[in-house]
Tab-separated table of C-alpha atoms in Angstrom:
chain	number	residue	atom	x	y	z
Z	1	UNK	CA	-73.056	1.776	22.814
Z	2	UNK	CA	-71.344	0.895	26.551
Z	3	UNK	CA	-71.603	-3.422	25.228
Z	4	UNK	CA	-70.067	-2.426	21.961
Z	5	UNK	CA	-67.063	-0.288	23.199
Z	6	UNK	CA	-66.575	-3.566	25.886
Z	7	UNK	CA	-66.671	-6.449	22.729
Z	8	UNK	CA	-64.243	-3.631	20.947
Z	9	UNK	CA	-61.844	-3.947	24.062
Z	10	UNK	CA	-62.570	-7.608	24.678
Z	11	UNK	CA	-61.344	-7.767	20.804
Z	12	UNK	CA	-58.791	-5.568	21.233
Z	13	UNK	CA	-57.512	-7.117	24.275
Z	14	UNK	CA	-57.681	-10.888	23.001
Z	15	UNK	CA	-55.745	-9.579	19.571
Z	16	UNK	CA	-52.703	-8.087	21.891
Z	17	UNK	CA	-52.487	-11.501	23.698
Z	18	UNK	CA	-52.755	-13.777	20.684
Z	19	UNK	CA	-49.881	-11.058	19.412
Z	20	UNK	CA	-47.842	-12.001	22.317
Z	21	UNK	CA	-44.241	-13.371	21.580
Z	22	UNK	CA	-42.278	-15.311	23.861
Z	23	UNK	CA	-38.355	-16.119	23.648
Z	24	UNK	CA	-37.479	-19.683	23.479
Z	25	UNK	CA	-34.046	-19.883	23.690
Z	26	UNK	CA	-32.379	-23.419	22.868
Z	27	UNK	CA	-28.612	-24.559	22.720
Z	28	UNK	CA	-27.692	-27.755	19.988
Z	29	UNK	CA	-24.572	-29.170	20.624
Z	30	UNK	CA	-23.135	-31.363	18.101
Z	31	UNK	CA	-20.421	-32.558	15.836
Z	32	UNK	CA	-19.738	-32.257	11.755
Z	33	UNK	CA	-22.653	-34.197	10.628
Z	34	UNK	CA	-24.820	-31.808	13.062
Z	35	UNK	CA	-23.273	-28.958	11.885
Z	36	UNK	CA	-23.944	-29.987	8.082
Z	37	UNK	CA	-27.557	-29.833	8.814
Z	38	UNK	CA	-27.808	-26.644	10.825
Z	39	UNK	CA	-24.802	-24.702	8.049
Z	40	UNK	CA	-26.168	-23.568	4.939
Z	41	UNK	CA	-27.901	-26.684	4.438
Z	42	UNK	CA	-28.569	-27.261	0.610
Z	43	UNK	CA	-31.760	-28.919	-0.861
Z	44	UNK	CA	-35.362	-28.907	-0.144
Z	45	UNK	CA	-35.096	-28.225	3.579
Z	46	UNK	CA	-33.285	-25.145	2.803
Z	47	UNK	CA	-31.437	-23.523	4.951
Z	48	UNK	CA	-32.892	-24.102	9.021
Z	49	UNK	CA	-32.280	-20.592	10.365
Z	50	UNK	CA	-35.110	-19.280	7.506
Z	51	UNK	CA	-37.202	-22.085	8.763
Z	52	UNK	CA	-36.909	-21.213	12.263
Z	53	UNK	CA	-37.175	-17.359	11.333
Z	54	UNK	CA	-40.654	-17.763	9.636
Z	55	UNK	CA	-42.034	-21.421	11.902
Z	56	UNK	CA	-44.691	-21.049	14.568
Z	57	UNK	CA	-45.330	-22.527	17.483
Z	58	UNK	CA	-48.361	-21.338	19.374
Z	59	UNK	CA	-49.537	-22.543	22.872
Z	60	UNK	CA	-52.454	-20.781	24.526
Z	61	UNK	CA	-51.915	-16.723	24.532
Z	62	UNK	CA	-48.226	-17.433	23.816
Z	63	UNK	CA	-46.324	-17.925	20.402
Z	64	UNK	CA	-42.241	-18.837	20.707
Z	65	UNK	CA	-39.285	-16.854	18.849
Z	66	UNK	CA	-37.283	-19.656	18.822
Z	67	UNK	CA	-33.316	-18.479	19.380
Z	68	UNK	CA	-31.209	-21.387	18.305
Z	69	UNK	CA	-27.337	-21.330	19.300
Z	70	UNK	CA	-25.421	-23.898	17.864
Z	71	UNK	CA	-22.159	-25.631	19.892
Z	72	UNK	CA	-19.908	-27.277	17.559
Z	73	UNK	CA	-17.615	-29.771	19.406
Z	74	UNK	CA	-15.238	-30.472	16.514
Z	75	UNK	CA	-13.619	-27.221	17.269
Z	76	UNK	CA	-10.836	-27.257	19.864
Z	77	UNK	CA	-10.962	-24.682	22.871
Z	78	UNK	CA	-11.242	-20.872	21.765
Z	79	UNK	CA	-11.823	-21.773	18.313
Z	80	UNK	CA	-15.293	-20.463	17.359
Z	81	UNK	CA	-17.589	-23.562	18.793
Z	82	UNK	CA	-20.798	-21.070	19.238
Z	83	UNK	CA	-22.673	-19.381	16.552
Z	84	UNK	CA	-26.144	-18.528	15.410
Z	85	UNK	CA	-28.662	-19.468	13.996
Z	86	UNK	CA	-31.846	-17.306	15.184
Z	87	UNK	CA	-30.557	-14.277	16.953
Z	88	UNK	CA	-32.503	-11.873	19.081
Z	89	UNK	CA	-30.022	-9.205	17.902
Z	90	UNK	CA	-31.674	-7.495	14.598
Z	91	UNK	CA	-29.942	-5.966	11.890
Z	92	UNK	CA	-27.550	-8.952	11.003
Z	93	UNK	CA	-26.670	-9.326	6.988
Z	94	UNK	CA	-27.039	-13.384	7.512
Z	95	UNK	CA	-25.190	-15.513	5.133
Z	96	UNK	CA	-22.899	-18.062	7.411
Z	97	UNK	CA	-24.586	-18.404	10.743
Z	98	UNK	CA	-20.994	-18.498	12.212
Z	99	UNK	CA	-20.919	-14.874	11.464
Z	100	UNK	CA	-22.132	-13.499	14.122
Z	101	UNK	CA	-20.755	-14.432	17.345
Z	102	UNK	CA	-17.021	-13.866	18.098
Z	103	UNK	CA	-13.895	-16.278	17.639
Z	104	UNK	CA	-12.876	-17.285	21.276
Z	105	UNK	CA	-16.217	-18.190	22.998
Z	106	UNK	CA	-16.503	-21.653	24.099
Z	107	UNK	CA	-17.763	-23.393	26.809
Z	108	UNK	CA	-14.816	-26.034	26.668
Z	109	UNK	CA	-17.677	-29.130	26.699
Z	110	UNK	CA	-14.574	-31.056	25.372
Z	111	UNK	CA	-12.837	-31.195	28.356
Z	112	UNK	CA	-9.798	-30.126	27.632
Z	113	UNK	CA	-9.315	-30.262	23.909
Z	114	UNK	CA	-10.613	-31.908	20.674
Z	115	UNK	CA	-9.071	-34.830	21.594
Z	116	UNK	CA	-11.895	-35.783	24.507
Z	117	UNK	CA	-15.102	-34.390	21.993
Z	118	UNK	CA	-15.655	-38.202	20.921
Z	119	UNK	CA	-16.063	-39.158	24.751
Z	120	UNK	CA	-18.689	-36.954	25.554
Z	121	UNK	CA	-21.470	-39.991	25.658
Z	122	UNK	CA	-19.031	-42.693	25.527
Z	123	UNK	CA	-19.221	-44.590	28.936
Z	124	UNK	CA	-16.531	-46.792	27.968
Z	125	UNK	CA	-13.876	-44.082	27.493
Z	126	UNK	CA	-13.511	-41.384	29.699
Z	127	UNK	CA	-17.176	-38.811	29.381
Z	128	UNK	CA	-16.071	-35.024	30.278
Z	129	UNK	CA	-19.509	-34.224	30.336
Z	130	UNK	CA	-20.718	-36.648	32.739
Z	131	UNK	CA	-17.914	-35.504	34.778
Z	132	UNK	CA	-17.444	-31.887	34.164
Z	133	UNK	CA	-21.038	-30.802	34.063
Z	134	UNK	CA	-22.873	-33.295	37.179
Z	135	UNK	CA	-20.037	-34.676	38.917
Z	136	UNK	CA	-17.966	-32.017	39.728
Z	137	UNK	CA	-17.644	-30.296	42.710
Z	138	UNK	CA	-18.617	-26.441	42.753
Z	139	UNK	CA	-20.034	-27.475	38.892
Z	140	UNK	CA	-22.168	-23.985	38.963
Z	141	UNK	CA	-19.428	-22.168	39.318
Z	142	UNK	CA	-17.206	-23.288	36.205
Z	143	UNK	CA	-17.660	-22.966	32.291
Z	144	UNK	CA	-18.984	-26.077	31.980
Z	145	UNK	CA	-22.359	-24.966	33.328
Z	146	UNK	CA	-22.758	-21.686	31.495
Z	147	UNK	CA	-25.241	-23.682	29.191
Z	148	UNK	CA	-27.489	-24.162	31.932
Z	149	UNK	CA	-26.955	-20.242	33.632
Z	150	UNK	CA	-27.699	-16.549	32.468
Z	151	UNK	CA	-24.330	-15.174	30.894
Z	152	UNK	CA	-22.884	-12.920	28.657
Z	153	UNK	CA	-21.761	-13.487	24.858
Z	154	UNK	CA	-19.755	-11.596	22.614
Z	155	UNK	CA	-20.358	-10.676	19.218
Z	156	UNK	CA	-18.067	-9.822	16.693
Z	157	UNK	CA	-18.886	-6.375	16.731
Z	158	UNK	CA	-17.976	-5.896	20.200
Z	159	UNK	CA	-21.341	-5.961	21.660
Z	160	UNK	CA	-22.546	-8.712	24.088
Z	161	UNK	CA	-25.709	-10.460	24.646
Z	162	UNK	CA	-27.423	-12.295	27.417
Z	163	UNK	CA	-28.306	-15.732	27.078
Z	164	UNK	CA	-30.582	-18.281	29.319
Z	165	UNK	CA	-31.270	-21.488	27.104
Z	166	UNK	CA	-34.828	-23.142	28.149
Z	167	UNK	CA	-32.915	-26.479	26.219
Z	168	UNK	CA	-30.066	-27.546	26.214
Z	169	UNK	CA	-29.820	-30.837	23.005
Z	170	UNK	CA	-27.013	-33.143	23.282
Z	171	UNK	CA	-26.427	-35.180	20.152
Z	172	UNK	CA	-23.251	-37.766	20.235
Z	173	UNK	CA	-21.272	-38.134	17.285
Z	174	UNK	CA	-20.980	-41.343	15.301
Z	175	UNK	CA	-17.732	-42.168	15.794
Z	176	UNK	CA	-18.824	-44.263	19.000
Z	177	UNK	CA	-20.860	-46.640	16.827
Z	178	UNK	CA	-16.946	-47.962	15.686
Z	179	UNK	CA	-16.329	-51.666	16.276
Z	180	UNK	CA	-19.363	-51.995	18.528
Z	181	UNK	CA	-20.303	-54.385	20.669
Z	182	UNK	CA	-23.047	-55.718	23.225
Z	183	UNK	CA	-21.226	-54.545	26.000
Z	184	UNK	CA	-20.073	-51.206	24.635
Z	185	UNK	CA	-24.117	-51.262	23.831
Z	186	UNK	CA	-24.535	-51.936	27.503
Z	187	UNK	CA	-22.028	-49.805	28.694
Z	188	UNK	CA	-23.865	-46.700	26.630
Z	189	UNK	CA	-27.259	-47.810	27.895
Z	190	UNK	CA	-26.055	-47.446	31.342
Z	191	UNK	CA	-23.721	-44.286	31.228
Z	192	UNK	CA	-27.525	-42.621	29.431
Z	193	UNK	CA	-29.418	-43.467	32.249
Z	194	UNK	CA	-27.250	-42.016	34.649
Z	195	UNK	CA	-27.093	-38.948	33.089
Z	196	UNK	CA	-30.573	-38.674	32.744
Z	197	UNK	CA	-30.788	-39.208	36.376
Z	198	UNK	CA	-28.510	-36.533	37.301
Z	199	UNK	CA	-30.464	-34.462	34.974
Z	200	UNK	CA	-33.971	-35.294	37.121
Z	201	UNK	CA	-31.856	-34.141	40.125
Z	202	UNK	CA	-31.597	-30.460	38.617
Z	203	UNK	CA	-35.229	-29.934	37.827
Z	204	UNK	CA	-33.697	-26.161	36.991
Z	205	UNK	CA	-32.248	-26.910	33.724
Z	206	UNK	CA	-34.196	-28.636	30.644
Z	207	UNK	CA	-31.656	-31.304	28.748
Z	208	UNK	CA	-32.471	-33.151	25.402
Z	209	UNK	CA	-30.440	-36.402	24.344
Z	210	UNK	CA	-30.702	-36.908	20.830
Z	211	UNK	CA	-29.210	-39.852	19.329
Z	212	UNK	CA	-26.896	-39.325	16.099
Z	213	UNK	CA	-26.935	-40.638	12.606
Z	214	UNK	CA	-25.690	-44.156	11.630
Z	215	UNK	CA	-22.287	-45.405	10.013
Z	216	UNK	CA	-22.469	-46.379	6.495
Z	217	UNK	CA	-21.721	-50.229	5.376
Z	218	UNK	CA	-18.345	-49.344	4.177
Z	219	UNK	CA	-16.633	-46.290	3.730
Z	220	UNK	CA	-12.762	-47.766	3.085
Z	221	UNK	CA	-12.266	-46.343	6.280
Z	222	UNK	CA	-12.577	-46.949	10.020
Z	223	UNK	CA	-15.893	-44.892	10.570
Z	224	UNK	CA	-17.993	-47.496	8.892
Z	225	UNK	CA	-19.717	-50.774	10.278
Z	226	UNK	CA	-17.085	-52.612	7.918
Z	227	UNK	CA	-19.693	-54.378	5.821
Z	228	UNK	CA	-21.012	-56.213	9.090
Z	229	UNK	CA	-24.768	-55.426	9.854
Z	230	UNK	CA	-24.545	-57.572	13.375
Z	231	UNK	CA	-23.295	-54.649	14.356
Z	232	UNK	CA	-25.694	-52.293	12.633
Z	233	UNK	CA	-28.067	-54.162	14.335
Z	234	UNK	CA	-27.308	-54.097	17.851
Z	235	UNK	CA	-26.874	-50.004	17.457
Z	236	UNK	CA	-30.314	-49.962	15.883
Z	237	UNK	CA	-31.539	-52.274	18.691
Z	238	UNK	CA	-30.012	-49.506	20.693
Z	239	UNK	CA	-32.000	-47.004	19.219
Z	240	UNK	CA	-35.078	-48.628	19.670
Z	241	UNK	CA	-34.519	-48.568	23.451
Z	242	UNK	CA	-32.924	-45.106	23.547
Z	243	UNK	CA	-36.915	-43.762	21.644
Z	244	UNK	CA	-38.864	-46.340	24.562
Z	245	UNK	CA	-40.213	-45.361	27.622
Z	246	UNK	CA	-37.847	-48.091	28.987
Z	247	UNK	CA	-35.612	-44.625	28.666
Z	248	UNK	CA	-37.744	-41.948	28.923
Z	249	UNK	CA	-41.356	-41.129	29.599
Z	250	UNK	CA	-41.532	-37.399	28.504
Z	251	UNK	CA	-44.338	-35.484	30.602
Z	252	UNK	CA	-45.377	-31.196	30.630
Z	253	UNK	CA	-47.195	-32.630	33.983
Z	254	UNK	CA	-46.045	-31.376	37.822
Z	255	UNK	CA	-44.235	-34.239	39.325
Z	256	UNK	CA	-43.705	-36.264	36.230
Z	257	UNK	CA	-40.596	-37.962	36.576
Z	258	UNK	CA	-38.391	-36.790	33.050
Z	259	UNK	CA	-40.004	-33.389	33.043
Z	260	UNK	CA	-37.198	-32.186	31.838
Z	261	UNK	CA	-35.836	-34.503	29.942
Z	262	UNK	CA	-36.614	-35.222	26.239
Z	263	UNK	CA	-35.036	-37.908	23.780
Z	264	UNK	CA	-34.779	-37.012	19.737
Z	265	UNK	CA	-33.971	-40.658	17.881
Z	266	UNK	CA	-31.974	-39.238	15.057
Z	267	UNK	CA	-30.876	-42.891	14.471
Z	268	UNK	CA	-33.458	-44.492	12.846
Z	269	UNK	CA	-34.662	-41.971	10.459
Z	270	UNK	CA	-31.576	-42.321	8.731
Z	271	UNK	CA	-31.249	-46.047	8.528
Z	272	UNK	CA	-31.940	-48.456	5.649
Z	273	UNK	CA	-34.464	-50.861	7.220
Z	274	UNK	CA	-35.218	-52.493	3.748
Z	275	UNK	CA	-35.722	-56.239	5.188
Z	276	UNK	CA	-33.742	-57.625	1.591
Z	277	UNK	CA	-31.223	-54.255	2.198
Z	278	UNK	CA	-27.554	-55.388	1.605
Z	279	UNK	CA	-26.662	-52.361	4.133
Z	280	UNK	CA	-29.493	-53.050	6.427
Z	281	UNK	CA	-29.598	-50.891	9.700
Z	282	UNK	CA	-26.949	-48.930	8.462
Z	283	UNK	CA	-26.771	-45.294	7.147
Z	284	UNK	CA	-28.801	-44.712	3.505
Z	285	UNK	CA	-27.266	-44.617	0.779
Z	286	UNK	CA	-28.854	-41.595	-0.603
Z	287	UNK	CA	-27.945	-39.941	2.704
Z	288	UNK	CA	-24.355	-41.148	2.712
Z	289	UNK	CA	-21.195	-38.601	1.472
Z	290	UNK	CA	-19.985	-41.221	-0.812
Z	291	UNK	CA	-16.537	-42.902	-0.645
Z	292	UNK	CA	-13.612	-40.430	0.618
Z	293	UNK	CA	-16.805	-38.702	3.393
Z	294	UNK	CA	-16.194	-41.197	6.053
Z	295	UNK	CA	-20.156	-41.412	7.331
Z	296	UNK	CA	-20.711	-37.922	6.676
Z	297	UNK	CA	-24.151	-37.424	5.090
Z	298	UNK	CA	-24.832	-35.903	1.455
Z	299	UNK	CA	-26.987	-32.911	1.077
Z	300	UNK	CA	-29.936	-35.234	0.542
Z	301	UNK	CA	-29.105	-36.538	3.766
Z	302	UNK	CA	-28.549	-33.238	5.455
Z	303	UNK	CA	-31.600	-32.043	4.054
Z	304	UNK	CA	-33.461	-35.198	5.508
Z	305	UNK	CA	-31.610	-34.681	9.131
Z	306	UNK	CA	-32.624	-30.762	9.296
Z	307	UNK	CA	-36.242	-31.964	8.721
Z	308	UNK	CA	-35.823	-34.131	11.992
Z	309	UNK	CA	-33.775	-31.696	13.945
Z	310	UNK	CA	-36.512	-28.991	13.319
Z	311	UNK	CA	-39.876	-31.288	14.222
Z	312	UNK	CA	-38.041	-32.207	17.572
Z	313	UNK	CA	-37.300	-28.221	18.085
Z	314	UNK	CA	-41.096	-27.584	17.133
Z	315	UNK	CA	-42.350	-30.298	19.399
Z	316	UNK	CA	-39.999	-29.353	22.658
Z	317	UNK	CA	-40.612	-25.692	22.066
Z	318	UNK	CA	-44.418	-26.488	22.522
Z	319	UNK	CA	-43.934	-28.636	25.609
Z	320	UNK	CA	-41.704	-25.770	26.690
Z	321	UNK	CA	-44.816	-22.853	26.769
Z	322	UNK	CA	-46.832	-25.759	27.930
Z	323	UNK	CA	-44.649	-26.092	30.889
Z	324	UNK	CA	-44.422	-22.338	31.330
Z	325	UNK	CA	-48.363	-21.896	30.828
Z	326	UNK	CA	-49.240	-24.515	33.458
Z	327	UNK	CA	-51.915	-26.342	30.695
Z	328	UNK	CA	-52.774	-29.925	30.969
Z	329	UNK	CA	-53.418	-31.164	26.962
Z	330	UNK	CA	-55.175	-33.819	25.469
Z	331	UNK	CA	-51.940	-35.433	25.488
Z	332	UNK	CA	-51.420	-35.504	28.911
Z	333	UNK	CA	-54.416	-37.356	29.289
Z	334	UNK	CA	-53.632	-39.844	26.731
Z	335	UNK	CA	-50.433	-40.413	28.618
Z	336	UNK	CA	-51.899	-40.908	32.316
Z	337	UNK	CA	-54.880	-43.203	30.488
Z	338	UNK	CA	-51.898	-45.223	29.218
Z	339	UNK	CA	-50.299	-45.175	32.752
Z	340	UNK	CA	-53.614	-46.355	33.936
Z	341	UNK	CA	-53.711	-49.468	31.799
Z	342	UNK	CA	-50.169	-50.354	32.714
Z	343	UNK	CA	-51.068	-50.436	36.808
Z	344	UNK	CA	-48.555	-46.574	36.784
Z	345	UNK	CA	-51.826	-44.447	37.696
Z	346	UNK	CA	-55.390	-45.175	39.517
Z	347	UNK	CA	-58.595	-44.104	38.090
Z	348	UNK	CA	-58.865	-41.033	40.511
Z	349	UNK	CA	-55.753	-39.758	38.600
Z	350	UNK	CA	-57.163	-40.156	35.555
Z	351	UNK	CA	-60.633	-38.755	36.570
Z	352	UNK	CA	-59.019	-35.467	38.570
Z	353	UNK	CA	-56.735	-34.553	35.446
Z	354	UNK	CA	-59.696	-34.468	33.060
Z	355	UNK	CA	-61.521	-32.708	35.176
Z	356	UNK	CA	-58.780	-29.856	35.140
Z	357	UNK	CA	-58.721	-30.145	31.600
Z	358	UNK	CA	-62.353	-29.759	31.537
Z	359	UNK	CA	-61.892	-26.451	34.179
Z	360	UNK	CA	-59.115	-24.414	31.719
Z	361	UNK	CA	-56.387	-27.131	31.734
Z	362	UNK	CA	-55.088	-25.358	34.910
């Protein structure tokens, strides 16, 4: 009777923890084509805050309730740039995500106006971001750094909420693929990697770079590659280095170098890479607005761009109760293996992380 009250409480026990939920709290800040995807998205994606609501992702004892906030930058200062998309605070009649958090809360990412939301990964222009959030003095004490700090945010209904994102996803805009160039290629490479490097130096804050969607061939207006793949091309080649470890080599492990750092290639989902393609390397044409929509995607292509934005959220969210859980994965060892092959790691590396694998992955 005593061993079958202690497997009932073993039971019972185990069934709480697999039952425990965990907030995973994530911040996406973007621009129109972003916010097309996240909004009300039409067609066989639906809409992402119902797949959010109902996804999970499961590490150990721990499964995530993933709270998304979306930033969007095409809104000047004041002018509702935050809303919801998975909110903590129950009770909401959801039907536009923007709904629920008040007019007037910003964290002013733009730099001063709508005029500067273009820049943010821009190295050639001016970059408030790079500026405003890791080069300026006193940073953690301005708005700019709210994203990255426990704070308060008002609803509608006059209530408040606190918020501590575990990610924070930067996605540019496409507007900076415009008349590009080599250099301006160049220049972007370089203004990423110092970023990421100043994001390494805050091993507090967890930072995504996701890479946006392409132009079209030719829209009749100036936010197209004006019927000149060379120039698809050397963003795509772009693209290709932005999703190599030549960028970033992702890793859950202590004193892995881009801990917390992650890259999402929007890019090259979203290209025609048909080798005969009239429009090669440059946005689909199934996923493109049409005439009149700049590069702005269809809702085929929105549809297709909430599918990516959602397997990147799944996939951080895991490393993210990884990271919290202290587990090393079969991943992990894949990765070090690989580092081992490429002179990065010695064998003794290799051998000491399966063996904590082997021991509970602690």
């Amino acid at each position: 009777m005593l061993m079958k009250k202690i497997i009932f409480v073993l039971i019972a026990l185990c069934a709480t923890v697999m039952a425990e939920e965990v907030r995973v709290g994530i911040l996406f800040i973007h621009y129109s084509v972003g916010n097309s995807a996240v909004v009300n998205c039409q067609g066989e994606a639906g809409n992402i805050r119902n797949t959010l609501d109902t996804m999970t992702v499961s590490v150990g004892a721990d499964t995530a309730r993933i709270v998304l906030r979306t930033y969007n930058m095409n809104f000047d200062h004041l002018d509702r740039a935050l809303c919801d998309t998975v909110c903590v605070w129950s009770g909401a009649d959801w039907c536009y995500i923007e709904d629920k958090i008040s007019t007037g809360f910003d964290y002013n990412l733009q730099g001063g106006g709508v005029s500067n939301r273009n820049r943010i990964f821009d190295a050639e222009w001016y970059s408030p971001i790079l500026d405003n959030l890791f080069q300026k003095p006193f940073k953690e004490d301005s708005v700019f750094w709210y994203p990255f700090t426990e704070h308060q945010i008002p609803y509608d209904n006059g209530g408040n909420v606190t918020e501590l994102y575990d990610l924070v996803i930067f996605k540019n805009p496409y507007i900076i693929w415009q008349d590009f160039t080599q250099a301006k290629a160049d220049s972007i490479r370089s203004w990423y990697q110092i970023v990421r490097d100043s994001v390494v130096n805050h091993p507090e804050i967890n930072v995504a770079f996701a890479m946006g969607t392409p132009l079209s061939y030719q829209t009749g207006s100036d936010a197209d590659f004006d019927s000149d793949t060379s120039l698809s091309k050397i963003v795509y080649n772009l693209a290709n280095w932005f999703a190599s470890d030549s960028f970033v080599v992702h890793s859950n492990l202590d004193g892995a170098a881009h801990k917390n750092v992650w890259t999402a290639d929007f890019y090259r989902p979203m290209c025609e890479t048909g080798a005969g393609a009239y429009n090669r390397y440059c946005l689909r044409d199934d996923y493109w607005a049409g005439s009149g929509g700049q590069s702005h995607l269809s809702s085929v292509g929105a549809a297709a761009l909430q599918v990516e934005i959602i397997d990147f959220i799944r996939s951080a969210t895991e490393d993210i109760l990884i990271q919290r859980s202290g587990m090393i994965t079969r991943r992990d060892i894949d990765r070090k293996i690989l580092d081992f092959r490429e002179g990065q790691a010695d064998q003794q590396e290799v051998l000491d992380l399966i063996e904590q694998y082997n021991s509970g992955g602690q």
